[in-house]
Amino acid sequence: MRIIFAGTPQAAVPTLLALIDSRHEVAAVLTRPPARSGRGRSLHPSEVAEVATAHGIRLIEASDLRGQDTRSAIGAVGADLGVVVAYGALIPPAVLGMPRLGWVNLHFSDLPRWRGAAPVQWAVREGDRTTASCVFQLEKGLDTGPVFSRLPVTIGREDAGELLARMSELGAHQVVDVVDALEDGTAHATPQPTGAGGEPAPYARRLTTADGFTDFSAPADTVDRLVRSVTPDPGAWTTLPDGRRLKLGPVEPTGAPSPGIGVPVVHRHGVEVGCAEGTVTLGQVAPAGRSWMEASAWARGARLDEGARLGAPAEGATTGKDGH
């Protein structure tokens, strides 16, 4: 089949490569325009754009699909099917009907759980033990279409970035299988289940810098999940007694009793911080304007006063799971 692929970040690359290697033709790639990144804030094409260019595939760069020029370019592809993996913008109804078979989407959650932009981060944050990647038919509603394929995934003690990378590799071949079945006429989609009482499915909004604020006022296991949910992006952080920020890498819950919420205990080879229940051992940290280092090395230089506390509330910080 003739395919138009829509995706932007690294998580979309394995599926694009799998489609390129399949029996189908990737006729065009839709991705978001170059974005500024790095210390120099220079413009860089998306990871998907780099792959498309390297393989000589026609590239359509657009931040949304409302413009007539963009819609005309998509229509001109004459695609049999559209495939979406983390494009970063909604596909409007006028574009949904352009490919002969519509669009399918690889979504990194066990639908209908965690509809929205950040399903992997929220699965980690909320302590889900299992999830799934789902390939479903796009329709007007947000991640509401019938599901062609569901691949269960067990969540270990990994951060959101590691889990997403693993799921993106697993899901790539899942997408190809669905595309093959659509061409062969053997694909079958099942409507998503509805919750008892018709309650809405959990919404996985995009996490912000404020969601990475860690005040250690929760049990150690919860603090651990919070930190892993925002690693590597947007990143976990706490505040020092003088108000400056300290970036946090992944932490490790321990069975030690808490010396008090946010109270650091510096050992020769590590730093433990008290939580509402238990403690966590800090891994790597990065003070403002400095590179990552082991927490023990940072603590030796920081010379924290006795009774110091990490995580005094910072302006603009939110920790509620609904973002309100």
PDB file of C-alpha atoms in Angstrom:
ATOM      1  CA  MET A   1       0.000   0.000   0.000  1.00  0.00           C
ATOM      2  CA  ARG A   2       0.939   3.620  -0.464  1.00  0.00           C
ATOM      3  CA  ILE A   3       1.415   5.161   2.991  1.00  0.00           C
ATOM      4  CA  ILE A   4       1.743   8.638   4.452  1.00  0.00           C
ATOM      5  CA  PHE A   5       3.475   8.539   7.824  1.00  0.00           C
ATOM      6  CA  ALA A   6       2.996  11.229  10.502  1.00  0.00           C
ATOM      7  CA  GLY A   7       5.422  11.428  13.427  1.00  0.00           C
ATOM      8  CA  THR A   8       7.981  13.700  15.048  1.00  0.00           C
ATOM      9  CA  PRO A   9      10.147  12.429  17.975  1.00  0.00           C
ATOM     10  CA  GLN A  10      12.506   9.492  18.344  1.00  0.00           C
ATOM     11  CA  ALA A  11       9.649   7.300  19.589  1.00  0.00           C
ATOM     12  CA  ALA A  12       8.188   7.396  16.057  1.00  0.00           C
ATOM     13  CA  VAL A  13      11.419   6.401  14.285  1.00  0.00           C
ATOM     14  CA  PRO A  14      11.255   2.597  14.823  1.00  0.00           C
ATOM     15  CA  THR A  15       7.814   2.427  13.188  1.00  0.00           C
ATOM     16  CA  LEU A  16       8.920   4.567  10.256  1.00  0.00           C
ATOM     17  CA  LEU A  17      11.967   2.354   9.699  1.00  0.00           C
ATOM     18  CA  ALA A  18       9.849  -0.797   9.958  1.00  0.00           C
ATOM     19  CA  LEU A  19       7.433   0.543   7.327  1.00  0.00           C
ATOM     20  CA  ILE A  20      10.326   1.493   5.045  1.00  0.00           C
ATOM     21  CA  ASP A  21      11.589  -2.095   5.306  1.00  0.00           C
ATOM     22  CA  SER A  22       8.118  -3.572   4.757  1.00  0.00           C
ATOM     23  CA  ARG A  23       6.384  -4.530   1.506  1.00  0.00           C
ATOM     24  CA  HIS A  24       4.600  -1.160   1.523  1.00  0.00           C
ATOM     25  CA  GLU A  25       5.664   2.208   0.095  1.00  0.00           C
ATOM     26  CA  VAL A  26       6.169   5.173   2.417  1.00  0.00           C
ATOM     27  CA  ALA A  27       5.260   7.857  -0.115  1.00  0.00           C
ATOM     28  CA  ALA A  28       5.509  10.875   2.213  1.00  0.00           C
ATOM     29  CA  VAL A  29       6.329  11.795   5.799  1.00  0.00           C
ATOM     30  CA  LEU A  30       4.450  14.440   7.764  1.00  0.00           C
ATOM     31  CA  THR A  31       6.339  15.917  10.716  1.00  0.00           C
ATOM     32  CA  ARG A  32       6.561  19.084  12.761  1.00  0.00           C
ATOM     33  CA  PRO A  33       8.947  21.849  11.606  1.00  0.00           C
ATOM     34  CA  PRO A  34      12.513  22.214  12.943  1.00  0.00           C
ATOM     35  CA  ALA A  35      12.619  23.249  16.606  1.00  0.00           C
ATOM     36  CA  ARG A  36      15.220  25.090  18.632  1.00  0.00           C
ATOM     37  CA  SER A  37      17.286  23.009  21.032  1.00  0.00           C
ATOM     38  CA  GLY A  38      20.697  22.827  22.672  1.00  0.00           C
ATOM     39  CA  ARG A  39      22.748  25.561  24.305  1.00  0.00           C
ATOM     40  CA  GLY A  40      22.831  27.645  21.145  1.00  0.00           C
ATOM     41  CA  ARG A  41      19.062  27.271  20.631  1.00  0.00           C
ATOM     42  CA  SER A  42      19.693  26.543  16.964  1.00  0.00           C
ATOM     43  CA  LEU A  43      17.054  24.978  14.736  1.00  0.00           C
ATOM     44  CA  HIS A  44      17.144  21.199  14.362  1.00  0.00           C
ATOM     45  CA  PRO A  45      14.873  19.001  12.221  1.00  0.00           C
ATOM     46  CA  SER A  46      12.830  16.355  13.988  1.00  0.00           C
ATOM     47  CA  GLU A  47      14.245  12.863  14.363  1.00  0.00           C
ATOM     48  CA  VAL A  48      11.605  11.629  11.927  1.00  0.00           C
ATOM     49  CA  ALA A  49      12.550  14.316   9.388  1.00  0.00           C
ATOM     50  CA  GLU A  50      16.173  13.184   9.518  1.00  0.00           C
ATOM     51  CA  VAL A  51      15.190   9.583   8.736  1.00  0.00           C
ATOM     52  CA  ALA A  52      12.884  10.648   5.893  1.00  0.00           C
ATOM     53  CA  THR A  53      15.590  12.817   4.351  1.00  0.00           C
ATOM     54  CA  ALA A  54      18.184  10.047   4.637  1.00  0.00           C
ATOM     55  CA  HIS A  55      15.852   7.692   2.728  1.00  0.00           C
ATOM     56  CA  GLY A  56      14.838  10.233   0.097  1.00  0.00           C
ATOM     57  CA  ILE A  57      11.198  10.317   1.176  1.00  0.00           C
ATOM     58  CA  ARG A  58       9.066  13.368   0.434  1.00  0.00           C
ATOM     59  CA  LEU A  59       8.799  15.547   3.558  1.00  0.00           C
ATOM     60  CA  ILE A  60       5.842  17.690   4.641  1.00  0.00           C
ATOM     61  CA  GLU A  61       6.669  19.876   7.662  1.00  0.00           C
ATOM     62  CA  ALA A  62       3.730  21.497   9.453  1.00  0.00           C
ATOM     63  CA  SER A  63       2.945  22.436  13.047  1.00  0.00           C
ATOM     64  CA  ASP A  64      -0.771  21.869  12.449  1.00  0.00           C
ATOM     65  CA  LEU A  65      -2.977  20.740   9.593  1.00  0.00           C
ATOM     66  CA  ARG A  66      -5.318  23.707   9.297  1.00  0.00           C
ATOM     67  CA  GLY A  67      -3.534  25.417   6.394  1.00  0.00           C
ATOM     68  CA  GLN A  68      -4.825  24.802   2.882  1.00  0.00           C
ATOM     69  CA  ASP A  69      -1.308  24.337   1.467  1.00  0.00           C
ATOM     70  CA  THR A  70      -0.601  21.572   3.988  1.00  0.00           C
ATOM     71  CA  ARG A  71      -3.905  19.865   3.301  1.00  0.00           C
ATOM     72  CA  SER A  72      -3.325  20.045  -0.443  1.00  0.00           C
ATOM     73  CA  ALA A  73       0.129  18.512  -0.019  1.00  0.00           C
ATOM     74  CA  ILE A  74      -1.321  15.631   2.019  1.00  0.00           C
ATOM     75  CA  GLY A  75      -4.111  15.066  -0.477  1.00  0.00           C
ATOM     76  CA  ALA A  76      -1.657  15.044  -3.370  1.00  0.00           C
ATOM     77  CA  VAL A  77       0.146  12.037  -1.868  1.00  0.00           C
ATOM     78  CA  GLY A  78      -2.771   9.823  -2.876  1.00  0.00           C
ATOM     79  CA  ALA A  79      -2.181   7.541   0.081  1.00  0.00           C
ATOM     80  CA  ASP A  80      -4.067   4.324   0.722  1.00  0.00           C
ATOM     81  CA  LEU A  81      -3.424   4.650   4.458  1.00  0.00           C
ATOM     82  CA  GLY A  82      -2.090   7.140   6.981  1.00  0.00           C
ATOM     83  CA  VAL A  83      -0.022   5.948   9.955  1.00  0.00           C
ATOM     84  CA  VAL A  84       0.473   8.179  13.009  1.00  0.00           C
ATOM     85  CA  VAL A  85       2.992   7.785  15.830  1.00  0.00           C
ATOM     86  CA  ALA A  86       3.450  10.802  18.116  1.00  0.00           C
ATOM     87  CA  TYR A  87       3.024  13.459  15.444  1.00  0.00           C
ATOM     88  CA  GLY A  88       2.215  16.121  18.037  1.00  0.00           C
ATOM     89  CA  ALA A  89      -0.998  17.612  16.622  1.00  0.00           C
ATOM     90  CA  LEU A  90      -4.527  16.433  15.966  1.00  0.00           C
ATOM     91  CA  ILE A  91      -5.520  15.111  12.542  1.00  0.00           C
ATOM     92  CA  PRO A  92      -8.658  17.141  11.657  1.00  0.00           C
ATOM     93  CA  PRO A  93     -11.745  15.498  10.093  1.00  0.00           C
ATOM     94  CA  ALA A  94     -11.006  16.979   6.663  1.00  0.00           C
ATOM     95  CA  VAL A  95      -7.636  15.185   6.624  1.00  0.00           C
ATOM     96  CA  LEU A  96      -8.851  11.953   8.260  1.00  0.00           C
ATOM     97  CA  GLY A  97     -10.784  11.068   5.101  1.00  0.00           C
ATOM     98  CA  MET A  98      -7.971  11.725   2.620  1.00  0.00           C
ATOM     99  CA  PRO A  99      -6.312   8.266   2.608  1.00  0.00           C
ATOM    100  CA  ARG A 100      -8.530   5.525   1.146  1.00  0.00           C
ATOM    101  CA  LEU A 101      -8.451   3.521   4.414  1.00  0.00           C
ATOM    102  CA  GLY A 102      -8.176   6.470   6.780  1.00  0.00           C
ATOM    103  CA  TRP A 103      -5.488   6.655   9.480  1.00  0.00           C
ATOM    104  CA  VAL A 104      -4.259   4.255  12.136  1.00  0.00           C
ATOM    105  CA  ASN A 105      -2.417   5.365  15.261  1.00  0.00           C
ATOM    106  CA  LEU A 106       0.127   3.618  17.491  1.00  0.00           C
ATOM    107  CA  HIS A 107      -0.677   4.750  21.032  1.00  0.00           C
ATOM    108  CA  PHE A 108       1.487   3.788  23.997  1.00  0.00           C
ATOM    109  CA  SER A 109      -1.233   2.860  26.497  1.00  0.00           C
ATOM    110  CA  ASP A 110      -3.807   0.179  27.181  1.00  0.00           C
ATOM    111  CA  LEU A 111      -6.747   2.087  25.751  1.00  0.00           C
ATOM    112  CA  PRO A 112      -9.051   3.431  27.015  1.00  0.00           C
ATOM    113  CA  ARG A 113      -6.644   4.036  29.913  1.00  0.00           C
ATOM    114  CA  TRP A 114      -4.475   7.131  29.437  1.00  0.00           C
ATOM    115  CA  ARG A 115      -5.833   8.847  26.387  1.00  0.00           C
ATOM    116  CA  GLY A 116      -3.782  11.921  25.552  1.00  0.00           C
ATOM    117  CA  ALA A 117      -0.258  13.165  24.952  1.00  0.00           C
ATOM    118  CA  ALA A 118       1.767  11.493  27.741  1.00  0.00           C
ATOM    119  CA  PRO A 119       0.394   7.990  28.444  1.00  0.00           C
ATOM    120  CA  VAL A 120       3.742   6.424  29.355  1.00  0.00           C
ATOM    121  CA  GLN A 121       4.622   9.158  31.848  1.00  0.00           C
ATOM    122  CA  TRP A 122       1.271   8.863  33.596  1.00  0.00           C
ATOM    123  CA  ALA A 123       1.392   5.075  33.710  1.00  0.00           C
ATOM    124  CA  VAL A 124       4.733   5.333  35.535  1.00  0.00           C
ATOM    125  CA  ARG A 125       3.549   8.182  37.761  1.00  0.00           C
ATOM    126  CA  GLU A 126       0.392   6.397  38.881  1.00  0.00           C
ATOM    127  CA  GLY A 127       2.126   3.087  39.546  1.00  0.00           C
ATOM    128  CA  ASP A 128       0.525   1.014  36.774  1.00  0.00           C
ATOM    129  CA  ARG A 129       2.144  -2.415  36.714  1.00  0.00           C
ATOM    130  CA  THR A 130       1.107  -3.196  33.154  1.00  0.00           C
ATOM    131  CA  THR A 131       0.260  -1.235  30.064  1.00  0.00           C
ATOM    132  CA  ALA A 132      -0.028  -1.984  26.333  1.00  0.00           C
ATOM    133  CA  SER A 133       0.622  -0.480  22.938  1.00  0.00           C
ATOM    134  CA  CYS A 134      -2.528  -0.193  20.850  1.00  0.00           C
ATOM    135  CA  VAL A 135      -2.965   0.334  17.121  1.00  0.00           C
ATOM    136  CA  PHE A 136      -6.361   1.879  16.539  1.00  0.00           C
ATOM    137  CA  GLN A 137      -8.389   3.617  13.845  1.00  0.00           C
ATOM    138  CA  LEU A 138      -8.260   7.371  14.164  1.00  0.00           C
ATOM    139  CA  GLU A 139     -11.576   9.151  14.398  1.00  0.00           C
ATOM    140  CA  LYS A 140     -12.721  12.594  15.471  1.00  0.00           C
ATOM    141  CA  GLY A 141     -12.589  11.863  19.222  1.00  0.00           C
ATOM    142  CA  LEU A 142      -9.314  11.895  21.175  1.00  0.00           C
ATOM    143  CA  ASP A 143      -7.883   8.346  21.073  1.00  0.00           C
ATOM    144  CA  THR A 144     -11.387   6.867  20.992  1.00  0.00           C
ATOM    145  CA  GLY A 145     -11.333   4.733  17.837  1.00  0.00           C
ATOM    146  CA  PRO A 146     -11.676   0.941  17.604  1.00  0.00           C
ATOM    147  CA  VAL A 147      -8.515  -1.073  18.293  1.00  0.00           C
ATOM    148  CA  PHE A 148      -6.922  -3.390  15.707  1.00  0.00           C
ATOM    149  CA  SER A 149      -4.099  -4.674  17.890  1.00  0.00           C
ATOM    150  CA  ARG A 150      -3.149  -4.647  21.566  1.00  0.00           C
ATOM    151  CA  LEU A 151       0.299  -5.712  22.785  1.00  0.00           C
ATOM    152  CA  PRO A 152       0.582  -6.094  26.605  1.00  0.00           C
ATOM    153  CA  VAL A 153       3.702  -4.651  28.263  1.00  0.00           C
ATOM    154  CA  THR A 154       4.877  -5.141  31.851  1.00  0.00           C
ATOM    155  CA  ILE A 155       6.250  -2.018  33.551  1.00  0.00           C
ATOM    156  CA  GLY A 156       9.446  -2.520  35.521  1.00  0.00           C
ATOM    157  CA  ARG A 157      11.440  -0.056  37.623  1.00  0.00           C
ATOM    158  CA  GLU A 158      12.313   1.984  34.552  1.00  0.00           C
ATOM    159  CA  ASP A 159      11.924   5.659  33.883  1.00  0.00           C
ATOM    160  CA  ALA A 160       9.433   7.029  31.372  1.00  0.00           C
ATOM    161  CA  GLY A 161      12.080   7.488  28.705  1.00  0.00           C
ATOM    162  CA  GLU A 162      13.291   3.902  28.998  1.00  0.00           C
ATOM    163  CA  LEU A 163       9.754   2.504  28.917  1.00  0.00           C
ATOM    164  CA  LEU A 164       8.805   4.617  25.897  1.00  0.00           C
ATOM    165  CA  ALA A 165      11.926   3.516  24.012  1.00  0.00           C
ATOM    166  CA  ARG A 166      11.134  -0.142  24.717  1.00  0.00           C
ATOM    167  CA  MET A 167       7.495   0.228  23.691  1.00  0.00           C
ATOM    168  CA  SER A 168       8.372   2.102  20.503  1.00  0.00           C
ATOM    169  CA  GLU A 169      10.517  -0.825  19.351  1.00  0.00           C
ATOM    170  CA  LEU A 170       7.841  -3.391  20.220  1.00  0.00           C
ATOM    171  CA  GLY A 171       5.083  -1.346  18.604  1.00  0.00           C
ATOM    172  CA  ALA A 172       6.882  -0.869  15.293  1.00  0.00           C
ATOM    173  CA  HIS A 173       6.346  -4.459  14.161  1.00  0.00           C
ATOM    174  CA  GLN A 174       2.829  -4.385  15.590  1.00  0.00           C
ATOM    175  CA  VAL A 175       1.994  -1.526  13.202  1.00  0.00           C
ATOM    176  CA  VAL A 176       3.401  -3.375  10.196  1.00  0.00           C
ATOM    177  CA  ASP A 177       1.276  -6.415  11.071  1.00  0.00           C
ATOM    178  CA  VAL A 178      -1.851  -4.230  11.143  1.00  0.00           C
ATOM    179  CA  VAL A 179      -0.962  -2.549   7.836  1.00  0.00           C
ATOM    180  CA  ASP A 180      -0.419  -5.986   6.257  1.00  0.00           C
ATOM    181  CA  ALA A 181      -3.805  -7.148   7.563  1.00  0.00           C
ATOM    182  CA  LEU A 182      -5.542  -4.033   6.235  1.00  0.00           C
ATOM    183  CA  GLU A 183      -4.132  -4.693   2.778  1.00  0.00           C
ATOM    184  CA  ASP A 184      -5.076  -8.365   2.943  1.00  0.00           C
ATOM    185  CA  GLY A 185      -8.593  -7.557   4.137  1.00  0.00           C
ATOM    186  CA  THR A 186      -8.178  -9.564   7.354  1.00  0.00           C
ATOM    187  CA  ALA A 187      -7.942  -6.690   9.855  1.00  0.00           C
ATOM    188  CA  HIS A 188     -10.603  -6.524  12.538  1.00  0.00           C
ATOM    189  CA  ALA A 189     -11.059  -3.599  14.945  1.00  0.00           C
ATOM    190  CA  THR A 190     -12.773  -3.905  18.318  1.00  0.00           C
ATOM    191  CA  PRO A 191     -14.528  -0.914  19.957  1.00  0.00           C
ATOM    192  CA  GLN A 192     -12.856   0.311  23.123  1.00  0.00           C
ATOM    193  CA  PRO A 193     -14.590  -0.756  26.338  1.00  0.00           C
ATOM    194  CA  THR A 194     -16.458   1.826  28.356  1.00  0.00           C
ATOM    195  CA  GLY A 195     -16.093   2.115  32.116  1.00  0.00           C
ATOM    196  CA  ALA A 196     -18.809   1.152  34.553  1.00  0.00           C
ATOM    197  CA  GLY A 197     -21.206   4.040  34.926  1.00  0.00           C
ATOM    198  CA  GLY A 198     -19.781   5.708  31.821  1.00  0.00           C
ATOM    199  CA  GLU A 199     -17.021   7.583  33.661  1.00  0.00           C
ATOM    200  CA  PRO A 200     -14.475   9.244  31.340  1.00  0.00           C
ATOM    201  CA  ALA A 201     -11.181   7.524  30.572  1.00  0.00           C
ATOM    202  CA  PRO A 202      -8.133   8.929  32.390  1.00  0.00           C
ATOM    203  CA  TYR A 203      -6.552  11.791  30.457  1.00  0.00           C
ATOM    204  CA  ALA A 204      -2.759  11.851  30.146  1.00  0.00           C
ATOM    205  CA  ARG A 205      -1.989  15.552  29.821  1.00  0.00           C
ATOM    206  CA  ARG A 206       1.531  16.583  28.904  1.00  0.00           C
ATOM    207  CA  LEU A 207       3.706  16.945  32.016  1.00  0.00           C
ATOM    208  CA  THR A 208       5.394  20.294  32.621  1.00  0.00           C
ATOM    209  CA  THR A 209       8.450  21.458  34.535  1.00  0.00           C
ATOM    210  CA  ALA A 210       6.211  22.162  37.523  1.00  0.00           C
ATOM    211  CA  ASP A 211       5.192  18.480  37.603  1.00  0.00           C
ATOM    212  CA  GLY A 212       8.822  17.581  38.238  1.00  0.00           C
ATOM    213  CA  PHE A 213       8.910  19.421  41.575  1.00  0.00           C
ATOM    214  CA  THR A 214       9.735  16.954  44.356  1.00  0.00           C
ATOM    215  CA  ASP A 215       9.044  17.956  47.969  1.00  0.00           C
ATOM    216  CA  PHE A 216       9.372  14.449  49.503  1.00  0.00           C
ATOM    217  CA  SER A 217       6.013  14.815  51.291  1.00  0.00           C
ATOM    218  CA  ALA A 218       4.760  11.496  49.902  1.00  0.00           C
ATOM    219  CA  PRO A 219       5.855   7.923  50.702  1.00  0.00           C
ATOM    220  CA  ALA A 220       9.205   6.882  49.230  1.00  0.00           C
ATOM    221  CA  ASP A 221       7.621   4.655  46.577  1.00  0.00           C
ATOM    222  CA  THR A 222       5.458   7.545  45.356  1.00  0.00           C
ATOM    223  CA  VAL A 223       8.441   9.915  45.229  1.00  0.00           C
ATOM    224  CA  ASP A 224      10.317   7.297  43.217  1.00  0.00           C
ATOM    225  CA  ARG A 225       7.465   7.051  40.685  1.00  0.00           C
ATOM    226  CA  LEU A 226       7.179  10.832  40.405  1.00  0.00           C
ATOM    227  CA  VAL A 227      10.869  11.177  39.591  1.00  0.00           C
ATOM    228  CA  ARG A 228      10.824   8.335  37.085  1.00  0.00           C
ATOM    229  CA  SER A 229       7.715   9.743  35.375  1.00  0.00           C
ATOM    230  CA  VAL A 230       9.481  12.980  34.429  1.00  0.00           C
ATOM    231  CA  THR A 231      12.836  11.383  33.525  1.00  0.00           C
ATOM    232  CA  PRO A 232      14.326  12.398  31.174  1.00  0.00           C
ATOM    233  CA  ASP A 233      11.760  15.041  30.240  1.00  0.00           C
ATOM    234  CA  PRO A 234      10.778  17.523  31.629  1.00  0.00           C
ATOM    235  CA  GLY A 235      13.004  16.402  34.518  1.00  0.00           C
ATOM    236  CA  ALA A 236      12.696  16.128  38.300  1.00  0.00           C
ATOM    237  CA  TRP A 237      13.928  18.832  40.648  1.00  0.00           C
ATOM    238  CA  THR A 238      13.759  19.998  44.211  1.00  0.00           C
ATOM    239  CA  THR A 239      14.740  23.137  46.095  1.00  0.00           C
ATOM    240  CA  LEU A 240      17.702  23.763  48.376  1.00  0.00           C
ATOM    241  CA  PRO A 241      17.334  25.623  51.678  1.00  0.00           C
ATOM    242  CA  ASP A 242      18.390  28.856  49.944  1.00  0.00           C
ATOM    243  CA  GLY A 243      15.683  28.440  47.291  1.00  0.00           C
ATOM    244  CA  ARG A 244      17.918  27.396  44.420  1.00  0.00           C
ATOM    245  CA  ARG A 245      16.930  24.404  42.328  1.00  0.00           C
ATOM    246  CA  LEU A 246      18.619  21.027  42.347  1.00  0.00           C
ATOM    247  CA  LYS A 247      17.923  18.701  39.421  1.00  0.00           C
ATOM    248  CA  LEU A 248      17.320  15.074  40.363  1.00  0.00           C
ATOM    249  CA  GLY A 249      18.140  11.903  38.519  1.00  0.00           C
ATOM    250  CA  PRO A 250      16.348   8.644  39.396  1.00  0.00           C
ATOM    251  CA  VAL A 251      16.166   7.830  43.114  1.00  0.00           C
ATOM    252  CA  GLU A 252      16.036   4.507  44.964  1.00  0.00           C
ATOM    253  CA  PRO A 253      13.553   3.798  47.768  1.00  0.00           C
ATOM    254  CA  THR A 254      15.082   2.286  50.897  1.00  0.00           C
ATOM    255  CA  GLY A 255      13.637   0.565  53.935  1.00  0.00           C
ATOM    256  CA  ALA A 256      15.217   3.045  56.329  1.00  0.00           C
ATOM    257  CA  PRO A 257      12.949   5.086  58.623  1.00  0.00           C
ATOM    258  CA  SER A 258      12.425   8.706  57.648  1.00  0.00           C
ATOM    259  CA  PRO A 259      14.464  11.336  59.545  1.00  0.00           C
ATOM    260  CA  GLY A 260      11.815  13.893  58.552  1.00  0.00           C
ATOM    261  CA  ILE A 261      10.277  15.066  55.275  1.00  0.00           C
ATOM    262  CA  GLY A 262      13.001  16.465  53.027  1.00  0.00           C
ATOM    263  CA  VAL A 263      15.762  15.976  55.602  1.00  0.00           C
ATOM    264  CA  PRO A 264      18.997  14.788  53.933  1.00  0.00           C
ATOM    265  CA  VAL A 265      21.270  12.272  55.612  1.00  0.00           C
ATOM    266  CA  VAL A 266      24.749  12.353  54.098  1.00  0.00           C
ATOM    267  CA  HIS A 267      26.785   9.159  54.188  1.00  0.00           C
ATOM    268  CA  ARG A 268      30.263   8.550  52.875  1.00  0.00           C
ATOM    269  CA  HIS A 269      28.973   6.996  49.675  1.00  0.00           C
ATOM    270  CA  GLY A 270      25.510   8.482  49.285  1.00  0.00           C
ATOM    271  CA  VAL A 271      22.702  10.810  50.309  1.00  0.00           C
ATOM    272  CA  GLU A 272      19.350   9.674  51.665  1.00  0.00           C
ATOM    273  CA  VAL A 273      16.367  12.017  51.925  1.00  0.00           C
ATOM    274  CA  GLY A 274      13.450  11.485  54.281  1.00  0.00           C
ATOM    275  CA  CYS A 275       9.958  11.102  52.843  1.00  0.00           C
ATOM    276  CA  ALA A 276       6.529  10.920  54.491  1.00  0.00           C
ATOM    277  CA  GLU A 277       7.243   7.208  54.849  1.00  0.00           C
ATOM    278  CA  GLY A 278      10.737   5.795  54.369  1.00  0.00           C
ATOM    279  CA  THR A 279      13.643   7.400  52.533  1.00  0.00           C
ATOM    280  CA  VAL A 280      15.051   7.575  49.016  1.00  0.00           C
ATOM    281  CA  THR A 281      18.697   7.479  48.021  1.00  0.00           C
ATOM    282  CA  LEU A 282      19.640  10.192  45.563  1.00  0.00           C
ATOM    283  CA  GLY A 283      21.505   9.165  42.420  1.00  0.00           C
ATOM    284  CA  GLN A 284      22.917  11.901  40.220  1.00  0.00           C
ATOM    285  CA  VAL A 285      22.045  15.540  40.835  1.00  0.00           C
ATOM    286  CA  ALA A 286      22.775  18.804  39.062  1.00  0.00           C
ATOM    287  CA  PRO A 287      22.897  22.131  40.913  1.00  0.00           C
ATOM    288  CA  ALA A 288      21.762  25.190  38.958  1.00  0.00           C
ATOM    289  CA  GLY A 289      24.180  25.968  36.136  1.00  0.00           C
ATOM    290  CA  ARG A 290      26.364  22.901  36.779  1.00  0.00           C
ATOM    291  CA  SER A 291      26.786  19.459  35.250  1.00  0.00           C
ATOM    292  CA  TRP A 292      25.415  16.195  36.596  1.00  0.00           C
ATOM    293  CA  MET A 293      27.381  14.623  39.454  1.00  0.00           C
ATOM    294  CA  GLU A 294      26.968  11.924  42.062  1.00  0.00           C
ATOM    295  CA  ALA A 295      24.889  13.101  45.016  1.00  0.00           C
ATOM    296  CA  SER A 296      27.666  12.232  47.467  1.00  0.00           C
ATOM    297  CA  ALA A 297      30.106  14.548  45.627  1.00  0.00           C
ATOM    298  CA  TRP A 298      27.515  17.329  45.569  1.00  0.00           C
ATOM    299  CA  ALA A 299      26.769  16.959  49.288  1.00  0.00           C
ATOM    300  CA  ARG A 300      30.437  17.212  50.236  1.00  0.00           C
ATOM    301  CA  GLY A 301      30.675  20.547  48.455  1.00  0.00           C
ATOM    302  CA  ALA A 302      27.267  21.842  49.499  1.00  0.00           C
ATOM    303  CA  ARG A 303      27.993  21.497  53.233  1.00  0.00           C
ATOM    304  CA  LEU A 304      24.349  21.506  54.242  1.00  0.00           C
ATOM    305  CA  ASP A 305      23.566  22.865  57.694  1.00  0.00           C
ATOM    306  CA  GLU A 306      22.172  20.549  60.322  1.00  0.00           C
ATOM    307  CA  GLY A 307      18.400  20.570  60.069  1.00  0.00           C
ATOM    308  CA  ALA A 308      18.437  21.603  56.406  1.00  0.00           C
ATOM    309  CA  ARG A 309      15.470  20.469  54.359  1.00  0.00           C
ATOM    310  CA  LEU A 310      15.137  19.830  50.643  1.00  0.00           C
ATOM    311  CA  GLY A 311      11.930  20.556  48.815  1.00  0.00           C
ATOM    312  CA  ALA A 312      10.475  23.650  50.416  1.00  0.00           C
ATOM    313  CA  PRO A 313       7.520  24.546  48.138  1.00  0.00           C
ATOM    314  CA  ALA A 314       8.535  26.598  45.120  1.00  0.00           C
ATOM    315  CA  GLU A 315       6.372  29.130  43.360  1.00  0.00           C
ATOM    316  CA  GLY A 316       4.401  27.577  40.485  1.00  0.00           C
ATOM    317  CA  ALA A 317       4.979  23.989  41.589  1.00  0.00           C
ATOM    318  CA  THR A 318       2.108  21.518  41.276  1.00  0.00           C
ATOM    319  CA  THR A 319       2.023  17.909  42.396  1.00  0.00           C
ATOM    320  CA  GLY A 320      -1.653  17.001  41.952  1.00  0.00           C
ATOM    321  CA  LYS A 321      -2.253  14.216  39.476  1.00  0.00           C
ATOM    322  CA  ASP A 322      -5.004  16.169  37.710  1.00  0.00           C
ATOM    323  CA  GLY A 323      -2.826  19.242  37.292  1.00  0.00           C
ATOM    324  CA  HIS A 324      -5.277  21.538  39.132  1.00  0.00           C
TER     325      HIS A 324
END
